[in-house]
Coordinates of C-alpha atoms in Angstrom, one line a residue:
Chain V
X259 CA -211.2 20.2 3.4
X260 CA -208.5 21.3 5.8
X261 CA -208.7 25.3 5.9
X262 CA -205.7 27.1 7.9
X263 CA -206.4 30.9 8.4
X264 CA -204.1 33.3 9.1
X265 CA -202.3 30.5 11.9
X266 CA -199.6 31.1 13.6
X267 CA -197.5 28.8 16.4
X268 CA -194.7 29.6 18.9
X269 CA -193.8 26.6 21.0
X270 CA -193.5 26.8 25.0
X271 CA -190.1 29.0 25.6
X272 CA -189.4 29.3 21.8
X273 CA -188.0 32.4 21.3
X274 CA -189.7 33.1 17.9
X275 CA -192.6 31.3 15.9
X276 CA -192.2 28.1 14.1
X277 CA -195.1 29.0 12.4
X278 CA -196.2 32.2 10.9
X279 CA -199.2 33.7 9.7
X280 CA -199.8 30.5 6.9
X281 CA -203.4 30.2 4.7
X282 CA -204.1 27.6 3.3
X283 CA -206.6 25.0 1.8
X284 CA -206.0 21.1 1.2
X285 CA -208.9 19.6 -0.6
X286 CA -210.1 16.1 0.0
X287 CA -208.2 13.5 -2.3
X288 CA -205.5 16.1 -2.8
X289 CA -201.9 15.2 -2.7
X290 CA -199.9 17.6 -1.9
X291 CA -195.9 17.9 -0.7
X292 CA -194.6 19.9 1.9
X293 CA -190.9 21.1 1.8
X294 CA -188.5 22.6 3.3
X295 CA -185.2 22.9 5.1
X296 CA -185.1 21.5 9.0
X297 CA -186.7 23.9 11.2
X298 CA -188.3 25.3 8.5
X299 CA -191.9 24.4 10.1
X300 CA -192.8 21.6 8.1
X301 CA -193.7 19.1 11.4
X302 CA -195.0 21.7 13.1
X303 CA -197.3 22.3 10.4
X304 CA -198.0 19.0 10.3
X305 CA -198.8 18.6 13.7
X306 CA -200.8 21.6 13.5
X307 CA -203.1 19.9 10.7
X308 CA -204.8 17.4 13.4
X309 CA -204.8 19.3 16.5
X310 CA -202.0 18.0 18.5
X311 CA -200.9 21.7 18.4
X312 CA -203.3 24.1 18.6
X313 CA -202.8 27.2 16.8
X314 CA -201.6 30.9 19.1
X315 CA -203.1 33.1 16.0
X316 CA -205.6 32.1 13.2
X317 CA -207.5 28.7 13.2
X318 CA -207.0 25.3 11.8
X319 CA -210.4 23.6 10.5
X320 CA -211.6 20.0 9.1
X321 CA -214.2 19.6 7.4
X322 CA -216.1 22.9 9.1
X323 CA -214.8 21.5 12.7
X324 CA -212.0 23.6 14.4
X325 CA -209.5 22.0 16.4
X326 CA -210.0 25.1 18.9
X327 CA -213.0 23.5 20.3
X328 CA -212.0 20.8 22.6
X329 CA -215.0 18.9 21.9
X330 CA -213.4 19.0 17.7
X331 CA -210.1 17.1 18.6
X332 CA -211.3 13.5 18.7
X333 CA -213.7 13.7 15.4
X334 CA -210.5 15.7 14.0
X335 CA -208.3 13.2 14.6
X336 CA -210.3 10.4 13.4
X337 CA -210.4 12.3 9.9
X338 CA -206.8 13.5 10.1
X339 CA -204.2 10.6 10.4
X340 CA -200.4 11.4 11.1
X341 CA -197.5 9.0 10.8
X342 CA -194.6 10.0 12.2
X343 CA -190.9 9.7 10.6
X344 CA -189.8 7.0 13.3
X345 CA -191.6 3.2 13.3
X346 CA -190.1 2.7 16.3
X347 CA -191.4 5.9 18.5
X348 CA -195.0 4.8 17.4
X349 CA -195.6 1.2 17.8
X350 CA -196.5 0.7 21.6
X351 CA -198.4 -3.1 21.5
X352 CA -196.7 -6.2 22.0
X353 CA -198.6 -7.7 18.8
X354 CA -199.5 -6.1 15.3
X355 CA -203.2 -6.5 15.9
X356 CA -202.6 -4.9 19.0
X357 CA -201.1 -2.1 17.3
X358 CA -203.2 -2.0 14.5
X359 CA -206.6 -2.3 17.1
X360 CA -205.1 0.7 19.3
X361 CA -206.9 3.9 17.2
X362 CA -210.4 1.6 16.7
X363 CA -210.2 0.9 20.2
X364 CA -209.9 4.6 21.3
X365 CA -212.7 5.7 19.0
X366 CA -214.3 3.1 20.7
X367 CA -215.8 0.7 18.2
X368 CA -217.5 -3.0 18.7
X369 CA -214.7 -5.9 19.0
X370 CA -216.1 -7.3 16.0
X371 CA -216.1 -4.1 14.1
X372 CA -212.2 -3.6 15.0
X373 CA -211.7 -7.1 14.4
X374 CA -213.3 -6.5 11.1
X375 CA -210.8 -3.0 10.4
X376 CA -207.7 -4.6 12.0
X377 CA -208.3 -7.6 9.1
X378 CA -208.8 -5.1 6.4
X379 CA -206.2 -2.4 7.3
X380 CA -202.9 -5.3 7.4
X381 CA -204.3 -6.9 3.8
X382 CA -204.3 -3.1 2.2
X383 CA -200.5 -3.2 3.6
X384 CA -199.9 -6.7 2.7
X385 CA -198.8 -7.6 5.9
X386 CA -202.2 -9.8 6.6
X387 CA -199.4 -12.8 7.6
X388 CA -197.6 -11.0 10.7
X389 CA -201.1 -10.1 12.7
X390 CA -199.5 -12.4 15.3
X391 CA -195.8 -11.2 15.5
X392 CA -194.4 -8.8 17.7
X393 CA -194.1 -5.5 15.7
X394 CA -190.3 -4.7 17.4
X395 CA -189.3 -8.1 15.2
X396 CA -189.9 -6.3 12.1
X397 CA -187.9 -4.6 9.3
X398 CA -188.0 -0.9 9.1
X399 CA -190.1 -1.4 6.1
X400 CA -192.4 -3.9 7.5
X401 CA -192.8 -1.8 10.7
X402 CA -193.5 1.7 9.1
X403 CA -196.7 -0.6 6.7
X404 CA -197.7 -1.5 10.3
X405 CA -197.8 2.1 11.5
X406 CA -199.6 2.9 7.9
X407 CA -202.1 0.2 8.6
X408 CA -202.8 1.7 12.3
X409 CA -204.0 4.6 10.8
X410 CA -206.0 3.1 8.0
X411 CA -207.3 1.2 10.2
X412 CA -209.2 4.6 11.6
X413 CA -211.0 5.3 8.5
X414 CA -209.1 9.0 8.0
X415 CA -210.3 11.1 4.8
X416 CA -206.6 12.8 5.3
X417 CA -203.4 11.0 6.0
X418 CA -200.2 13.7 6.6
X419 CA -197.2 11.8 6.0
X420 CA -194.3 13.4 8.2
X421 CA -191.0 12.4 6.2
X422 CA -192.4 8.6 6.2
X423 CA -189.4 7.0 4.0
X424 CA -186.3 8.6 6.6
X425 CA -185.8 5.3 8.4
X426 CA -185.8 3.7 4.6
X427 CA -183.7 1.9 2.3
X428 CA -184.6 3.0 -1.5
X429 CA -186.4 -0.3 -1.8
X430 CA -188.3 0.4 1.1
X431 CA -189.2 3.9 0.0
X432 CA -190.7 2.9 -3.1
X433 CA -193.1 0.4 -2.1
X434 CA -194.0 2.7 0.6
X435 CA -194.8 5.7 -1.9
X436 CA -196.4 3.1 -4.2
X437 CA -198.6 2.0 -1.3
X438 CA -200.1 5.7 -0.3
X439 CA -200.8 6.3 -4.0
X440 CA -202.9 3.3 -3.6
X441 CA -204.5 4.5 -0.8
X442 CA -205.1 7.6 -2.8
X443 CA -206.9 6.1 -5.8
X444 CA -208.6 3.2 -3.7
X445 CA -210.0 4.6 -0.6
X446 CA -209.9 8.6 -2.1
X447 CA -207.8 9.7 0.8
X448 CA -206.0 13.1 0.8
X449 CA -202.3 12.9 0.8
X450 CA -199.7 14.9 2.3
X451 CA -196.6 14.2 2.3
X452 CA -193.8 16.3 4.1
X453 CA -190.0 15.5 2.3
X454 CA -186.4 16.7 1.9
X455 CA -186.5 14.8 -1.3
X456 CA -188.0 16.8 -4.6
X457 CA -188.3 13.7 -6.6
X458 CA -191.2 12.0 -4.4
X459 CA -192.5 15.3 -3.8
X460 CA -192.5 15.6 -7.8
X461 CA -195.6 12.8 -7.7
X462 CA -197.8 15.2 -5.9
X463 CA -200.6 17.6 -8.1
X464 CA -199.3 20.9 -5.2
X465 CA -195.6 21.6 -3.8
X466 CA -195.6 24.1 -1.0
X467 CA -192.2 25.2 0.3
X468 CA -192.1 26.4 3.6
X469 CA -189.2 28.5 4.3
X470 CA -188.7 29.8 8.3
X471 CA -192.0 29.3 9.5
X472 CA -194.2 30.9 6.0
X473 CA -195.1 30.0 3.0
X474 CA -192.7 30.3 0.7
X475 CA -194.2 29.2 -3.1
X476 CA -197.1 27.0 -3.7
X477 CA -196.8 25.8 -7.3
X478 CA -196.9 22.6 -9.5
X479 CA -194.0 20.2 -9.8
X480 CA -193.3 22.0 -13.1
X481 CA -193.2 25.3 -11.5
X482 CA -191.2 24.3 -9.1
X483 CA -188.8 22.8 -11.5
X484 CA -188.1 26.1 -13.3
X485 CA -187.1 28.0 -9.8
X486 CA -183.4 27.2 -10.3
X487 CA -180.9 28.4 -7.8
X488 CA -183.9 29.2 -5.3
X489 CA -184.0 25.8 -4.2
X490 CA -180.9 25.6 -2.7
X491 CA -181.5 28.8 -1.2
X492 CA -184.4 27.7 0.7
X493 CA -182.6 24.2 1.3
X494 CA -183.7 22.0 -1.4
X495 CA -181.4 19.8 -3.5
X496 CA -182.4 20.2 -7.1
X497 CA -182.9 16.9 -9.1
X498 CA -179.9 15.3 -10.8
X499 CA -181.3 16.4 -14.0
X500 CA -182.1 19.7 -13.6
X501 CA -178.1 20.1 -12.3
X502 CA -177.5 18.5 -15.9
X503 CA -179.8 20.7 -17.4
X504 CA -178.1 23.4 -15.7
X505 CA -174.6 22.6 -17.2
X506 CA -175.3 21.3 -20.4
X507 CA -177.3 25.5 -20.6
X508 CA -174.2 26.8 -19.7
X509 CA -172.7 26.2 -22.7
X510 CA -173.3 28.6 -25.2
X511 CA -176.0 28.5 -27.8
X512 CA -177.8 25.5 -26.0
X513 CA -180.8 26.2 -24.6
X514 CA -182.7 23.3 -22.6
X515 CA -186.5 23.4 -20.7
X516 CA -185.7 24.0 -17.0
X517 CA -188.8 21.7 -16.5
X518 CA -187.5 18.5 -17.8
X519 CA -188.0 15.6 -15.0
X520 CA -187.5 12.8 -16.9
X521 CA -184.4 11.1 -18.7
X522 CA -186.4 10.3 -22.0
X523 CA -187.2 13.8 -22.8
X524 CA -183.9 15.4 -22.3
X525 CA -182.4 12.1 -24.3
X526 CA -185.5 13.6 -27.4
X527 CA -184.0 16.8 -26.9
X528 CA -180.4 16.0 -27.0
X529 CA -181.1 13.6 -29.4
X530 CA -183.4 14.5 -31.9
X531 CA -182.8 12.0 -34.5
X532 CA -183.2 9.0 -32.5
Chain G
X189 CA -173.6 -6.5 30.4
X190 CA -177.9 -6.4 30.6
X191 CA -177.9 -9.8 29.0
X192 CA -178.2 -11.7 32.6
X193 CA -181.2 -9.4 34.0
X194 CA -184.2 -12.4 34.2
X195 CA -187.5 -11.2 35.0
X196 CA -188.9 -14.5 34.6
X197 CA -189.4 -14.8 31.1
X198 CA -192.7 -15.9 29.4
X199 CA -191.9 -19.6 28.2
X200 CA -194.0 -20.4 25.4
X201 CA -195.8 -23.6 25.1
X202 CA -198.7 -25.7 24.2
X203 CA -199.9 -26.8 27.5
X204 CA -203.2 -26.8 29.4
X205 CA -201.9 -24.1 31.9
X206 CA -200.7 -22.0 29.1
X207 CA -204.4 -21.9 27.8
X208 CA -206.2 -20.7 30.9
X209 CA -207.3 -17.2 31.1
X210 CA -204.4 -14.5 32.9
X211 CA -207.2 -13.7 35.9
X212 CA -207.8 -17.4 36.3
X213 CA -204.2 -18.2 37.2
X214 CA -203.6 -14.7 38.7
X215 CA -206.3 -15.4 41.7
X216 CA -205.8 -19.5 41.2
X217 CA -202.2 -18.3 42.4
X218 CA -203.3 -16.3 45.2
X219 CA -205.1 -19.0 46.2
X220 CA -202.2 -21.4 46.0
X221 CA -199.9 -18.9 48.3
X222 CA -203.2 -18.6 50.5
X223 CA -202.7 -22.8 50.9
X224 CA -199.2 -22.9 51.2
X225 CA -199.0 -20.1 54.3
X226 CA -202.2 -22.1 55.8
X227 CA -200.3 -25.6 55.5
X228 CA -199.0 -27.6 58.3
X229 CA -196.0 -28.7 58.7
X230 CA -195.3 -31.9 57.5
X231 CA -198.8 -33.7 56.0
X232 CA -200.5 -30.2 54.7
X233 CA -197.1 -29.3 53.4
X234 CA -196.8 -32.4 51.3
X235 CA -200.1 -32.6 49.6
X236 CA -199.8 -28.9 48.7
X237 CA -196.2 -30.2 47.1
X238 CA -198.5 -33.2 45.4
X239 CA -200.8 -30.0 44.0
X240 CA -197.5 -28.3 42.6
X241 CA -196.1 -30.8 40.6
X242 CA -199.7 -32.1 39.0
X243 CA -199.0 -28.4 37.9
X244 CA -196.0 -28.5 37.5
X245 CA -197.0 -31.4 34.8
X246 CA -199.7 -29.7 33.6
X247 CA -197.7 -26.5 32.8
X248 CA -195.3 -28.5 30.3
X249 CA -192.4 -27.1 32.2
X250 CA -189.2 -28.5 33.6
X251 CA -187.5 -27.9 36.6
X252 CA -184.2 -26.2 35.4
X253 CA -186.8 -23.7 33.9
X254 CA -187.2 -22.5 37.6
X255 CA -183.6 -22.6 38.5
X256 CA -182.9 -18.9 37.8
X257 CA -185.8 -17.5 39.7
X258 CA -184.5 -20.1 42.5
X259 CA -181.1 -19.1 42.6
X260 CA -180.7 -15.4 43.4
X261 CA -182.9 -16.7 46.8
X262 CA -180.8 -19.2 47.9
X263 CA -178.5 -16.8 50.0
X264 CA -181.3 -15.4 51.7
X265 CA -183.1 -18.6 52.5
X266 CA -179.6 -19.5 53.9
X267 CA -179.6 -17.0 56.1
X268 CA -182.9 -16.9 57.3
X269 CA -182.3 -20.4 58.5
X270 CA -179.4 -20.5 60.0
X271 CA -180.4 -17.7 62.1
X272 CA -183.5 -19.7 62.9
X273 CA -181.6 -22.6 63.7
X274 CA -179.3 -20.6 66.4
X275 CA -182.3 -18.4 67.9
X276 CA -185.0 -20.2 68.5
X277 CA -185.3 -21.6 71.6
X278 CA -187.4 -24.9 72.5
X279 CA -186.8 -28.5 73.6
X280 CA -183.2 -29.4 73.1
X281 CA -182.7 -31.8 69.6
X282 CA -178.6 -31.9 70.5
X283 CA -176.2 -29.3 72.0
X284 CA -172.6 -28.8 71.0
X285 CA -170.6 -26.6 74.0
X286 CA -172.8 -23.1 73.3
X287 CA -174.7 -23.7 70.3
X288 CA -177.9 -25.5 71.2
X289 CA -180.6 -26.7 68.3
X290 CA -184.1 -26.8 69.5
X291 CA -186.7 -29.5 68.0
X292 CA -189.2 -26.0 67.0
X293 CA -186.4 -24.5 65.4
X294 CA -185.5 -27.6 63.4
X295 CA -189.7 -27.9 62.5
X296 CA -189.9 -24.1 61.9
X297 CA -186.6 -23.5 59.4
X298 CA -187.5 -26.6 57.0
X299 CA -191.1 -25.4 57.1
X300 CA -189.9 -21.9 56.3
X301 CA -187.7 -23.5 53.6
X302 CA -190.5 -25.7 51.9
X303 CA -193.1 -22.6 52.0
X304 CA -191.0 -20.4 50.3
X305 CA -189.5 -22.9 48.0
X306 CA -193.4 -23.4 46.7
X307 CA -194.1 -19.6 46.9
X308 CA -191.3 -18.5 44.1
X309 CA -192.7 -21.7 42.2
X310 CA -196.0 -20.5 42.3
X311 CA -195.3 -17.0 41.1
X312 CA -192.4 -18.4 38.3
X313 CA -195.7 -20.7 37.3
X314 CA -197.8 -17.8 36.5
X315 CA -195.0 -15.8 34.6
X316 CA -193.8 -18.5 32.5
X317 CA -196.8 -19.5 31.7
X318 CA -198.7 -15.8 31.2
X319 CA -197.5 -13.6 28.6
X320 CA -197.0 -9.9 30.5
X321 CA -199.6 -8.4 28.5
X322 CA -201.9 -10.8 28.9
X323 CA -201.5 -10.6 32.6
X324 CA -202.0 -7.1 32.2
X325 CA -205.2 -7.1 30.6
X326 CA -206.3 -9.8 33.2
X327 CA -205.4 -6.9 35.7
X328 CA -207.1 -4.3 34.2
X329 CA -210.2 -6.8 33.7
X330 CA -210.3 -7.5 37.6
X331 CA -209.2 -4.3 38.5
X332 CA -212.1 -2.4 36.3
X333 CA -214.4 -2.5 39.5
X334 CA -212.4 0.2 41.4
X335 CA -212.6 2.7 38.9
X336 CA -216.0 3.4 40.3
X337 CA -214.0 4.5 43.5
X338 CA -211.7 7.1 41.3
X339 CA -208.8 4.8 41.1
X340 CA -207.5 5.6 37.1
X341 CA -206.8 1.7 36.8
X342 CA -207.0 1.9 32.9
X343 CA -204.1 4.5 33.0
X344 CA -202.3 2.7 35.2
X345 CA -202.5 -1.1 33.5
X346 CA -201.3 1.6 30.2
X347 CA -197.9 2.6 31.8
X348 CA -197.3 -1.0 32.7
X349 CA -198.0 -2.7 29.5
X350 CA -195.7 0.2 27.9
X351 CA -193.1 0.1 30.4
X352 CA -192.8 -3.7 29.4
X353 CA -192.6 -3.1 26.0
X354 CA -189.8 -0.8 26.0
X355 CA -187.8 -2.6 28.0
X356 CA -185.9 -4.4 25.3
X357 CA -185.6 -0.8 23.9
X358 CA -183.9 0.8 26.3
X359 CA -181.7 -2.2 27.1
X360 CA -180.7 -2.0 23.7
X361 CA -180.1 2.2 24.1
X362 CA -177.8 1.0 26.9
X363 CA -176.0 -0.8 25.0
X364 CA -175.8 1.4 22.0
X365 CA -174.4 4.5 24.2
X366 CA -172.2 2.2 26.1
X367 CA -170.3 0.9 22.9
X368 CA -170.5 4.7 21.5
X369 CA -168.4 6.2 24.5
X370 CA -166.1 3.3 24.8
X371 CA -165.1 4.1 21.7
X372 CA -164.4 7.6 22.4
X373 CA -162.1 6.4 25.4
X374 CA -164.7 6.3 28.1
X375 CA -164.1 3.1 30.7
X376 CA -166.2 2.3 33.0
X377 CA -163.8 0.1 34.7
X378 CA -160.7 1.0 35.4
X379 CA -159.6 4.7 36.5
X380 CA -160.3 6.5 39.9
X381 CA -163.2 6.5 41.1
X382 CA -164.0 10.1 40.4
X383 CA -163.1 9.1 36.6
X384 CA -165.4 6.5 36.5
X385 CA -168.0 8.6 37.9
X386 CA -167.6 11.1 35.1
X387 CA -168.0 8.3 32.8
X388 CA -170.6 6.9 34.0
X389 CA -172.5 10.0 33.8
X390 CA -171.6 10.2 30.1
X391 CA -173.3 7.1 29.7
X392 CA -176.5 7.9 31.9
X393 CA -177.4 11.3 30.8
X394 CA -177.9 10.3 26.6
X395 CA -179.9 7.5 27.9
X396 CA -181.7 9.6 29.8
X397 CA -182.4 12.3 27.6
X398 CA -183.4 9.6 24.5
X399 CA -185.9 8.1 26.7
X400 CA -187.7 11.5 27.5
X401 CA -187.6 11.8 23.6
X402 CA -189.2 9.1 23.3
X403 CA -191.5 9.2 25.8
X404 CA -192.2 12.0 24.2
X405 CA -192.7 10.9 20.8
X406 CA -195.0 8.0 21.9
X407 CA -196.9 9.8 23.6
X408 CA -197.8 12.4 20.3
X409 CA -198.2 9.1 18.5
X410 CA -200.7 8.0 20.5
X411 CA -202.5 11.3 21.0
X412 CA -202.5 11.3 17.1
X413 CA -204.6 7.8 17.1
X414 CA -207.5 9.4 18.9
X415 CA -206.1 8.4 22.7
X416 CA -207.8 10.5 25.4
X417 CA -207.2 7.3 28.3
X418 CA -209.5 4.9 29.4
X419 CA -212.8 6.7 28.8
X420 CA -215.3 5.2 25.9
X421 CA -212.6 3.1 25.0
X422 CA -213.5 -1.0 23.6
X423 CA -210.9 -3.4 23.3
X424 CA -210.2 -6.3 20.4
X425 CA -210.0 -9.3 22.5
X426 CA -212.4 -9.4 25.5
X427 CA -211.6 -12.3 27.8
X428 CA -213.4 -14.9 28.2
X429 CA -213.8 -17.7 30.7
X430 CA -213.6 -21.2 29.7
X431 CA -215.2 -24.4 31.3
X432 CA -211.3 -25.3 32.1
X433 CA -210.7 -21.8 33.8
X434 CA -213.3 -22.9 36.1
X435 CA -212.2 -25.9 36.9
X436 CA -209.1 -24.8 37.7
X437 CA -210.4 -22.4 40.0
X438 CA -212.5 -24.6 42.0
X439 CA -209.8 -27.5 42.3
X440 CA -207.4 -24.5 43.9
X441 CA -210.5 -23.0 45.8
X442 CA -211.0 -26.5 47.5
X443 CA -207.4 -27.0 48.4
X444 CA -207.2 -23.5 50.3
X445 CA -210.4 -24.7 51.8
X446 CA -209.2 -28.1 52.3
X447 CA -205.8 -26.6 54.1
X448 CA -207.9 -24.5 56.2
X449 CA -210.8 -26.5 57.2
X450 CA -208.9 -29.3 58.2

């Protein structure tokens, strides 16, 4: 479990904190999503969840280790793996085994034991064929699997997902979701996925919305459908559907579920007969 | 604009040469370039020139491959001997009014000439033939020993490798930011000087500022997957050295010692 108390973070020269005063508890094999506006504190949270920031107030822990204790950060970071939005600010080998071999190498494990996780990691991605191609060759797609496999490679119990699908085409996005569900079921990892976009955060069990550095709700996908106009206010599009919903409500003497998410059940409503 | 920069490109092929292990050819070359500034001028000279093109054949590689490492040299090997041809002085080989051409300075330019003609061969052998990393990792391999003395050779080899990889990236960047202020009006070209200057600094400082980002960015990356620099760290491939790699190494051991010996 991944237990933040009371933490708090104001980067070097920041005028005010990116991050204050959050709680919070993400349990293994939870999935949870993580939204908000920019600069609402989403990557800093993020960042905060492995110990590549340490926290000015309160304290981050994993699994009983806190990442205040220098000794902490490599056994942390072995549990806790982050991709970044950006394939291309991430991949620093000149091969894909290369790559993938960089965070087994640094935890310093037997060539055939790497060997062994480097082989593994690419077939969970399906990209088992490209272990000899430069990584730089790559689609966006291709390239952000590669970056997943890295960290699989590592073995983590969590994986935090920092707005994985920007770089993405919808295609792309899909398979990629698709892939950390996968994970999820297969390997029983803990997901967390930061996004702009409600409707992949709609396939997590938790949504916390993080509004100027706190907490603003933690609810299911259902309660967060029902909030309405307070999405946009703390810089969330609303699904297509619930601006439907909204409209067709409008009118007088119709009276819809805010917490429709699906086309078939609003055409059951609307519909009744068929 | 970048697309003419040749840093002797890796030239992939299937040859015997190709196969060898990076710190075989690295200290095989030093060996070679040992030779060549030991050699004699004129029999030593040739049988070292015998030696480079059995590798030559061995490497798979043709001579126009070796042209563009050749050519921006040419001027200076020019130079060099025409001023050895004018200044130094010796037995007479033929005067004409002033300008006098000894016999040494005759012997010493063409030897000049043939050394460094096999010297830039040598060194275009080993990079066309040697991918950067894996002349890298050769490095780091040989250079392990002087981490004893405090030397942070891992690090070091890390910055390299990285530096080599983003190359392509930040020629790219260039090119990216060039085309995006040329079409805001910026030229680079034509203008006064003091125009061009502002321009140019338009185009310098978003390439600057994209490469600290993502230095920046890598570096969090790599933080994130467990880095903490050379310390306890194993590595996938582990080089090994071959029956062949010895070989190799012996054959150029004996021609230095042949060179020098005799």
């Amino acid at each position: 479990m991944i237990r933040l108390s009371g933490v708090s973070y104001t980067y070097p020269h920041g005028e005010r904190p990116a991050i204050k005063n959050i709680s919070l508890g993400i349990n293994g094999n939870e999935f949870i999503a993580i939204m908000g506006r920019n600069g609402s504190g989403k990557s800093t949270l993020a960042r905060l969840l492995n110990g590549l920031l340490l926290p000015g107030q309160g304290d981050v822990s994993v699994d009983g280790l806190s990442s205040s204790r220098p000794e902490n950060l490599l056994p942390i970071r072995k549990k806790v793996g982050l991709l970044f939005p950006d394939p291309d600010s991430q991949l620093l080998a000149n091969l894909v085994e290369e790559e993938v071999a960089f965070g087994p190498e640094n935890l310093g494990l037997e060539p055939a034991e790497i060997r062994n996780r480097v082989d593994t990691a690419l077939k969970m991605v399906s990209m088992e064929d490209y272990i000899k191609y430069p990584p730089y060759l790559l689609s966006g797609g291709q390239k952000q699997r590669i970056c997943m496999a890295s960290l699989l490679a590592m073995q983590p119990d969590y994986l935090i997902l920092d707005e994985p699908f920007s770089m993405l085409d919808p295609r792309g996005r899909k398979d990629l979701l698709t892939l950390f569900k996968k994970m999820r079921e297969q390997q029983g990892i803990a997901l967390v996925l930061i996004t702009h976009s409600l409707e992949e955060a709609m396939q997590a069990e938790r949504i916390i919305i993080v509004d100027n550095g706190q907490i603003h709700t933690i609810g299911t996908p259902a309660d967060i459908m029902t909030m309405g106009a307070q999405l946009t206010q703390v810089g969330i599009e609303p699904l297509e559907i619930s601006n439907f919903i909204g409209e067709l409500n409008r009118n007088p003497g119709v009276k819809i579920p805010a917490d429709i998410t699906d086309i078939e059940s609003l055409v059951d409503i609307l519909c009744p007969s068929s | 604009m970048f697309r003419n920069i040749s840093l002797g490109q890796y030239l992939p092929a299937d040859s015997i040469l190709h196969h060898l292990d990076p710190r075989t050819k690295t200290v095989a070359g030093l060996f070679f370039i040992l030779a060549v500034f030991a050699a004699a001028f004129p029999l030593e000279l040739f049988f070292i020139y015998l030696a480079g093109g059995l590798l030559l054949y061995l490497s798979r590689l043709r001579m126009i491959d070796f042209w563009p490492v050749f050519k921006p040299f040419l001027i200076i090997i020019l130079i060099t001997v025409i001023f050895q041809l004018l200044f130094i002085p010796g037995t007479p080989l033929f005067s004409f009014s002033i300008l006098s051409i000894s016999y040494e300075a005759v012997e010493t330019a063409v030897t000049f000439t043939l050394r460094f003609v096999l010297l830039l061969f040598v060194v275009r052998l080993l990079t066309a033939t040697t991918t950067p990393v894996a002349l890298m990792d050769g490095l780091e391999q040989m250079l392990n020993p002087l981490r004893k003395l405090g030397l942070a050779v891992h690090e070091l080899i890390m910055i390299m490798t990285i530096s080599l990889r983003f190359i392509p990236m930040f020629i790219e960047e260039a090119e990216r930011i060039r085309k995006a202020q040329l079409c805001r009006g910026a030229d680079f070209r034509i203008g006064s000087l003091s125009s061009r200057l502002k321009n140019l600094f338009a185009w310098l400082l978003p390439l600057l500022r994209s490469s600290l980002q993502r230095a920046e960015d890598l570096s969090q990356a790599m933080e994130a997957r467990a880095y903490q620099g050379g310390e306890g760290r194993t590595r996938l491939n582990i080089l090994r050295l071959r029956g062949g790699d010895y070989a190799y190494l012996l054959s150029m051991a004996a021609l230095l010692a042949a060179v020098l010996l005799v």
